[in-house]
């Protein structure tokens, strides 16, 4: 399935729309993808939920390190591990993947589903390192300065792109990293209010913000994806919000229930338990396409409810240092797509209520370029650049 980027021209000539997927991947024709189902847990490192890594993971030597899968070291890859020349270019026996989030958070869970399959297919050892120092910057810099042989990679959410335009990280992705694979998501986050809130719809919030600019409080995470969403909503409403830095999913829900914010976005998994106990109401969802989450078709998207350019897909990126050999990039991407289609991975992801789509090399590179440009525009709207 090919996804098309959507653009909405603002009065100032800027666009705040974001589509989680890639158009032209498309432009070069025949952009391939691999699909799996996977959970939607949180938008940034602080936002993930869930406990523990994959069942096959075990602790490795060193603080913060875990070794995914069986940990068996092989003599080199086979099958999809062959480069076009017939010689293996991805010849690292051990591949270290840095994940700038705590164990059990979204990106960490995803990569721990994938790496055991990569080990079986390629005969390599994959070590997942949870490195959260500096809001992820230590992990980013470790990979940016690593050897270009595919032995040191980064796997994280697209909120890394947001960080590069909001002052958290001073390097941009297109110039400093090699896109190896992008997993786009059809999952959503939910716009939530307290159960006894006066708001019954997204339109109610829009009307109140317009009537009381700068007074309606929105819980977000400063400098991260939800901050960008706040800027998009302000643009669509034509009025300002009172943005409150309320932390991750759990913290935002506490702020909401405590009456400290009027509304916020939270992951579906974090919201469901409060929905079941009738402590919150869900008024809408945000996705990367502006369409409804196919797993929750009764919940309208905020886009269809009047926030025309408020779109954000919580996608994941596999990156290496800039300047990697194109054959090696193709080989890693192919191996990653093969793993995403493996029954073992599909079965684990299917239970977690989200659909993921792995883009090919061209699609991944185009996604990074266009998403980076969109985040730069939105950062300017918020006064970051």
PDB file of C-alpha atoms in Angstrom, residues 44-46 64-66 95-112 126-143 152-157 160 316-319:
ATOM      1  CA  UNK A  44       7.970   9.622  22.610  1.00  0.00           C
ATOM      2  CA  UNK A  45      10.381   7.922  24.959  1.00  0.00           C
ATOM      3  CA  UNK A  46       8.432   9.054  27.990  1.00  0.00           C
ATOM      4  CA  UNK A  64      21.306  -0.804  30.108  1.00  0.00           C
ATOM      5  CA  UNK A  65      22.130  -3.595  27.646  1.00  0.00           C
ATOM      6  CA  UNK A  66      19.928  -6.488  26.734  1.00  0.00           C
ATOM      7  CA  UNK A  95      24.980  -5.737  15.420  1.00  0.00           C
ATOM      8  CA  UNK A  96      24.299  -3.285  18.248  1.00  0.00           C
ATOM      9  CA  UNK A  97      20.998  -1.417  18.015  1.00  0.00           C
ATOM     10  CA  UNK A  98      20.630   1.647  20.234  1.00  0.00           C
ATOM     11  CA  UNK A  99      17.112   2.399  21.444  1.00  0.00           C
ATOM     12  CA  UNK A 100      16.869   5.762  23.263  1.00  0.00           C
ATOM     13  CA  UNK A 101      14.036   4.701  25.538  1.00  0.00           C
ATOM     14  CA  UNK A 102      13.536   2.546  28.594  1.00  0.00           C
ATOM     15  CA  UNK A 103      12.980  -1.192  28.269  1.00  0.00           C
ATOM     16  CA  UNK A 104       9.315  -1.918  27.693  1.00  0.00           C
ATOM     17  CA  UNK A 105       8.523   1.310  25.879  1.00  0.00           C
ATOM     18  CA  UNK A 106       7.181   1.350  22.334  1.00  0.00           C
ATOM     19  CA  UNK A 107      10.317   1.295  20.183  1.00  0.00           C
ATOM     20  CA  UNK A 108      12.004  -1.139  22.558  1.00  0.00           C
ATOM     21  CA  UNK A 109       9.137  -3.623  22.319  1.00  0.00           C
ATOM     22  CA  UNK A 110       9.031  -3.380  18.540  1.00  0.00           C
ATOM     23  CA  UNK A 111      12.709  -4.049  17.953  1.00  0.00           C
ATOM     24  CA  UNK A 112      12.662  -6.968  20.404  1.00  0.00           C
ATOM     25  CA  UNK A 126      21.759  -8.542  17.707  1.00  0.00           C
ATOM     26  CA  UNK A 127      22.256  -6.604  20.945  1.00  0.00           C
ATOM     27  CA  UNK A 128      19.673  -3.994  21.956  1.00  0.00           C
ATOM     28  CA  UNK A 129      21.058  -1.160  24.103  1.00  0.00           C
ATOM     29  CA  UNK A 130      18.601   1.059  25.975  1.00  0.00           C
ATOM     30  CA  UNK A 131      20.401   4.407  26.168  1.00  0.00           C
ATOM     31  CA  UNK A 132      18.205   7.253  27.434  1.00  0.00           C
ATOM     32  CA  UNK A 133      20.836   9.796  28.508  1.00  0.00           C
ATOM     33  CA  UNK A 134      20.366  13.352  27.283  1.00  0.00           C
ATOM     34  CA  UNK A 135      16.800  12.736  26.072  1.00  0.00           C
ATOM     35  CA  UNK A 136      18.240  10.264  23.582  1.00  0.00           C
ATOM     36  CA  UNK A 137      21.048  12.498  22.323  1.00  0.00           C
ATOM     37  CA  UNK A 138      23.791  10.184  23.630  1.00  0.00           C
ATOM     38  CA  UNK A 139      22.359   7.315  21.578  1.00  0.00           C
ATOM     39  CA  UNK A 140      21.928   9.550  18.523  1.00  0.00           C
ATOM     40  CA  UNK A 141      25.538  10.714  18.667  1.00  0.00           C
ATOM     41  CA  UNK A 142      26.869   7.215  19.285  1.00  0.00           C
ATOM     42  CA  UNK A 143      25.293   6.007  16.049  1.00  0.00           C
ATOM     43  CA  UNK A 152      25.899   0.053  15.055  1.00  0.00           C
ATOM     44  CA  UNK A 153      22.336   1.185  14.319  1.00  0.00           C
ATOM     45  CA  UNK A 154      19.574   3.282  15.879  1.00  0.00           C
ATOM     46  CA  UNK A 155      15.894   2.369  16.225  1.00  0.00           C
ATOM     47  CA  UNK A 156      13.464   4.958  17.522  1.00  0.00           C
ATOM     48  CA  UNK A 157      10.264   6.878  16.963  1.00  0.00           C
ATOM     49  CA  UNK A 160      13.605  12.152  16.973  1.00  0.00           C
ATOM     50  CA  UNK A 316       9.553   4.150  13.839  1.00  0.00           C
ATOM     51  CA  UNK A 317      12.902   4.651  12.112  1.00  0.00           C
ATOM     52  CA  UNK A 318      15.919   2.383  11.623  1.00  0.00           C
ATOM     53  CA  UNK A 319      18.980   4.562  11.029  1.00  0.00           C
TER      54      UNK A 319
END
